[in-house]
């Protein structure tokens, strides 16, 4: 199956962005995932890494080892060889989340904004199976698709200087999980004891684009027990 990119833009003299769509969609996601899989199967000298996003893949390369014209030809050959039916099944990862007030200080605010009860927000947040479209802005941070618009909420007017690792947040129509403590302006509705980033491991990032996530509500006692187990691993 040939997948034609909509556009190829030079981002710099060492990077090219291959654009597969203009809106977030399952078809665009499949094209991007298939494209990255083909890049792995057919490595090219001079390509240093690639970074998928919602609608594009940015390829970083060494222009002393690979000219732009050669890279462009390689990209088109890769697109010609894409086969969606060879994509492996997406792995599902269950993320336990405690939505108690101590871990979700903005849960009530999200509920009030949407004229819902906190319990309804939790139910709507844990109901879908989410697709990881891309990773960023921190190592291991998943950008998820599939959140119910009924619980969408604007970013905080004043971002927090410190958001604890494991915090689950909502910003606009997106939800995500902070893998590390960092500043942030998302509405924090809960926290997971699961570690998404383990810098001491050979493969430090638990999640990757293409995986699916299911959030599972847990009590404070269950959270603390899981957190203790995670710390001892």
Short mmCIF file of C-alpha atoms in Angstrom, two decimals:
data_model
loop_
_atom_site.label_atom_id
_atom_site.label_comp_id
_atom_site.label_asym_id
_atom_site.label_seq_id
_atom_site.Cartn_x
_atom_site.Cartn_y
_atom_site.Cartn_z
CA UNK A 1 0.00 0.00 0.00
CA UNK A 2 1.44 3.37 -1.03
CA UNK A 3 0.90 6.22 1.43
CA UNK A 4 1.67 9.62 -0.03
CA UNK A 5 2.68 12.28 2.53
CA UNK A 6 0.84 15.55 2.09
CA UNK A 7 4.01 17.56 2.38
CA UNK A 8 7.71 17.44 3.29
CA UNK A 9 9.12 20.55 4.96
CA UNK A 10 12.71 21.33 5.88
CA UNK A 11 12.66 22.27 9.56
CA UNK A 12 16.39 23.03 9.57
CA UNK A 13 19.48 21.90 7.71
CA UNK A 14 19.38 18.70 9.79
CA UNK A 15 15.64 17.96 10.05
CA UNK A 16 12.69 17.28 7.75
CA UNK A 17 9.02 17.08 8.74
CA UNK A 18 6.93 14.55 6.82
CA UNK A 19 3.26 15.58 7.09
CA UNK A 20 0.54 12.93 6.76
CA UNK A 21 -2.54 14.93 7.75
CA UNK A 22 -3.98 18.21 8.92
CA UNK A 23 -6.32 16.88 11.63
CA UNK A 24 -5.99 14.23 14.33
CA UNK A 25 -7.54 11.03 13.00
CA UNK A 26 -7.16 7.26 13.22
CA UNK A 27 -6.18 7.06 9.53
CA UNK A 28 -3.40 9.61 10.00
CA UNK A 29 -2.24 7.79 13.12
CA UNK A 30 -2.06 4.48 11.23
CA UNK A 31 -0.07 6.10 8.42
CA UNK A 32 2.39 7.60 10.90
CA UNK A 33 2.73 4.38 12.88
CA UNK A 34 3.23 2.35 9.69
CA UNK A 35 5.77 4.87 8.40
CA UNK A 36 7.82 4.70 11.61
CA UNK A 37 7.69 0.89 11.52
CA UNK A 38 9.10 0.93 7.99
CA UNK A 39 11.86 3.33 9.09
CA UNK A 40 12.84 0.76 11.72
CA UNK A 41 12.76 -2.11 9.21
CA UNK A 42 14.81 -0.25 6.59
CA UNK A 43 17.48 1.80 8.41
CA UNK A 44 19.28 4.46 6.42
CA UNK A 45 22.81 5.67 7.15
CA UNK A 46 22.73 9.31 8.17
CA UNK A 47 19.33 9.25 9.86
CA UNK A 48 19.82 9.92 13.56
CA UNK A 49 16.26 9.66 14.91
CA UNK A 50 12.62 10.39 14.15
CA UNK A 51 9.88 11.86 16.29
CA UNK A 52 6.20 11.14 15.53
CA UNK A 53 3.47 13.66 16.39
CA UNK A 54 -0.30 13.82 15.85
CA UNK A 55 -0.06 14.52 12.12
CA UNK A 56 3.61 14.29 11.13
CA UNK A 57 7.00 12.67 11.66
CA UNK A 58 10.13 14.78 12.04
CA UNK A 59 13.30 13.06 10.82
CA UNK A 60 16.68 14.25 12.09
CA UNK A 61 19.66 13.47 9.86
CA UNK A 62 23.33 14.22 9.25
CA UNK A 63 23.63 16.20 5.98
CA UNK A 64 27.30 15.21 5.69
CA UNK A 65 26.25 11.55 5.44
CA UNK A 66 22.89 11.93 3.68
CA UNK A 67 21.87 14.64 1.23
CA UNK A 68 18.37 16.08 1.26
CA UNK A 69 17.65 14.68 -2.22
CA UNK A 70 18.72 11.19 -1.11
CA UNK A 71 16.65 11.50 2.06
CA UNK A 72 13.60 12.59 0.04
CA UNK A 73 13.96 9.58 -2.26
CA UNK A 74 14.35 7.28 0.74
CA UNK A 75 11.21 8.69 2.36
CA UNK A 76 9.17 8.12 -0.79
CA UNK A 77 10.46 4.53 -1.05
CA UNK A 78 9.48 3.93 2.57
CA UNK A 79 6.00 5.32 1.92
CA UNK A 80 5.63 3.01 -1.10
CA UNK A 81 6.33 -0.03 1.09
CA UNK A 82 3.83 0.74 3.88
CA UNK A 83 1.43 -2.09 4.65
CA UNK A 84 -1.17 -1.43 7.36
CA UNK A 85 -2.07 -5.09 7.68
CA UNK A 86 1.42 -5.83 9.02
CA UNK A 87 0.96 -3.49 11.97
CA UNK A 88 1.15 -5.40 15.28
CA UNK A 89 -1.80 -5.19 17.65
CA UNK A 90 -1.61 -2.22 19.99
CA UNK A 91 -0.61 -3.10 23.55
CA UNK A 92 -3.03 -1.99 26.25
CA UNK A 93 -1.61 -0.67 29.52
CA UNK A 94 -3.81 -0.24 32.60
CA UNK A 95 -3.02 2.88 34.60
CA UNK A 96 -4.40 2.85 38.18
CA UNK A 97 -5.48 6.33 39.31
CA UNK A 98 -6.57 7.63 42.70
CA UNK A 99 -9.06 10.46 42.20
CA UNK A 100 -9.28 11.41 45.89
CA UNK A 101 -8.95 15.14 46.70
CA UNK A 102 -5.38 14.78 48.00
CA UNK A 103 -4.31 13.53 44.55
CA UNK A 104 -6.80 15.39 42.36
CA UNK A 105 -7.01 18.99 43.58
CA UNK A 106 -8.77 20.19 40.40
CA UNK A 107 -11.35 17.42 40.08
CA UNK A 108 -14.13 19.54 41.61
CA UNK A 109 -13.21 22.47 39.38
CA UNK A 110 -13.48 20.29 36.25
CA UNK A 111 -16.83 18.97 37.52
CA UNK A 112 -18.24 22.47 38.16
CA UNK A 113 -16.99 23.72 34.78
CA UNK A 114 -18.90 20.93 33.03
CA UNK A 115 -21.95 20.94 35.34
CA UNK A 116 -21.16 17.41 36.49
CA UNK A 117 -20.47 15.72 39.80
CA UNK A 118 -16.90 14.58 40.59
CA UNK A 119 -18.16 10.99 40.37
CA UNK A 120 -19.46 11.62 36.85
CA UNK A 121 -16.11 13.11 35.81
CA UNK A 122 -14.33 10.00 37.11
CA UNK A 123 -16.77 7.71 35.32
CA UNK A 124 -16.36 9.58 32.02
CA UNK A 125 -12.57 9.70 32.40
CA UNK A 126 -12.19 5.97 33.09
CA UNK A 127 -14.74 4.81 30.50
CA UNK A 128 -12.76 5.15 27.21
CA UNK A 129 -9.75 3.28 25.95
CA UNK A 130 -7.24 5.99 25.04
CA UNK A 131 -4.81 5.89 22.13
CA UNK A 132 -1.30 7.33 22.56
CA UNK A 133 -0.82 9.50 19.48
CA UNK A 134 2.55 10.96 20.47
CA UNK A 135 5.06 11.40 23.30
CA UNK A 136 6.42 14.69 24.71
CA UNK A 137 6.88 17.35 26.43
CA UNK A 138 8.63 15.38 29.20
CA UNK A 139 10.27 11.95 28.81
CA UNK A 140 7.41 9.45 28.93
CA UNK A 141 4.52 11.97 28.75
CA UNK A 142 1.70 10.47 26.63
CA UNK A 143 -0.60 12.66 24.53
CA UNK A 144 -3.85 10.72 24.41
CA UNK A 145 -6.79 10.69 22.03
CA UNK A 146 -10.28 9.58 22.97
CA UNK A 147 -11.26 11.74 25.93
CA UNK A 148 -14.96 12.54 26.26
CA UNK A 149 -15.60 16.21 25.43
CA UNK A 150 -18.05 16.34 28.35
CA UNK A 151 -15.07 16.63 30.77
CA UNK A 152 -12.95 19.05 28.72
CA UNK A 153 -11.64 22.03 30.70
CA UNK A 154 -9.32 24.97 29.97
CA UNK A 155 -5.80 25.12 31.35
CA UNK A 156 -5.25 26.78 34.69
CA UNK A 157 -4.95 30.56 34.62
CA UNK A 158 -1.82 30.30 36.78
CA UNK A 159 0.30 27.17 36.15
CA UNK A 160 1.70 25.36 39.18
CA UNK A 161 5.44 25.50 39.76
CA UNK A 162 5.42 21.83 40.83
CA UNK A 163 3.11 19.07 39.62
CA UNK A 164 3.91 15.71 41.29
CA UNK A 165 5.07 12.78 39.18
CA UNK A 166 2.18 10.52 38.24
CA UNK A 167 -0.39 13.34 38.18
CA UNK A 168 -3.23 12.80 35.72
CA UNK A 169 -4.46 16.00 34.12
CA UNK A 170 -6.91 17.52 31.67
CA UNK A 171 -6.18 20.48 29.39
CA UNK A 172 -8.76 21.40 26.81
CA UNK A 173 -10.00 18.16 25.24
CA UNK A 174 -6.82 16.25 26.12
CA UNK A 175 -5.77 14.14 29.08
CA UNK A 176 -2.29 12.97 30.02
CA UNK A 177 -0.01 11.76 32.79
CA UNK A 178 3.01 13.64 34.17
CA UNK A 179 5.89 11.10 34.34
CA UNK A 180 8.11 13.49 36.33
CA UNK A 181 7.63 16.34 38.76
CA UNK A 182 7.49 19.52 36.71
CA UNK A 183 5.72 22.84 36.31
CA UNK A 184 2.36 22.54 34.57
CA UNK A 185 -0.97 24.16 33.87
CA UNK A 186 -3.21 21.13 33.40
CA UNK A 187 -6.16 20.46 35.71
CA UNK A 188 -4.99 17.68 38.02
CA UNK A 189 -7.82 15.22 38.66
CA UNK A 190 -5.88 12.29 40.10
CA UNK A 191 -2.53 10.54 40.40
CA UNK A 192 -1.12 7.14 39.51
CA UNK A 193 1.46 5.21 41.56
CA UNK A 194 2.74 3.65 38.32
CA UNK A 195 6.16 4.92 37.25
CA UNK A 196 6.17 5.97 33.61
CA UNK A 197 9.83 7.00 33.52
CA UNK A 198 12.65 4.91 35.03
CA UNK A 199 15.97 6.59 34.12
CA UNK A 200 18.02 3.73 35.57
CA UNK A 201 16.52 1.20 33.11
CA UNK A 202 17.92 0.38 29.66
CA UNK A 203 14.50 1.26 28.23
CA UNK A 204 13.45 4.03 30.63
CA UNK A 205 10.09 4.97 29.08
CA UNK A 206 7.14 2.68 29.84
CA UNK A 207 4.79 3.96 27.13
CA UNK A 208 5.12 4.64 23.42
CA UNK A 209 3.00 5.99 20.57
CA UNK A 210 0.50 3.42 19.33
CA UNK A 211 -0.19 1.88 22.74
CA UNK A 212 -3.62 2.08 24.33
CA UNK A 213 -4.33 3.15 27.89
CA UNK A 214 -7.16 2.30 30.23
CA UNK A 215 -7.47 4.27 33.47
CA UNK A 216 -8.63 2.29 36.51
CA UNK A 217 -9.87 4.06 39.68
CA UNK A 218 -8.29 2.96 42.97
CA UNK A 219 -8.71 3.99 46.60
CA UNK A 220 -6.12 5.85 48.65
CA UNK A 221 -5.14 2.64 50.46
CA UNK A 222 -4.73 0.81 47.15
CA UNK A 223 -2.68 3.72 45.81
CA UNK A 224 -0.31 3.64 48.79
CA UNK A 225 0.08 -0.12 48.54
CA UNK A 226 0.88 0.07 44.82
CA UNK A 227 3.25 2.98 45.39
CA UNK A 228 5.16 0.94 47.97
CA UNK A 229 5.46 -1.97 45.54
CA UNK A 230 6.65 0.34 42.75
CA UNK A 231 9.31 1.81 45.05
CA UNK A 232 10.64 -1.63 45.95
CA UNK A 233 11.00 -2.76 42.31
#
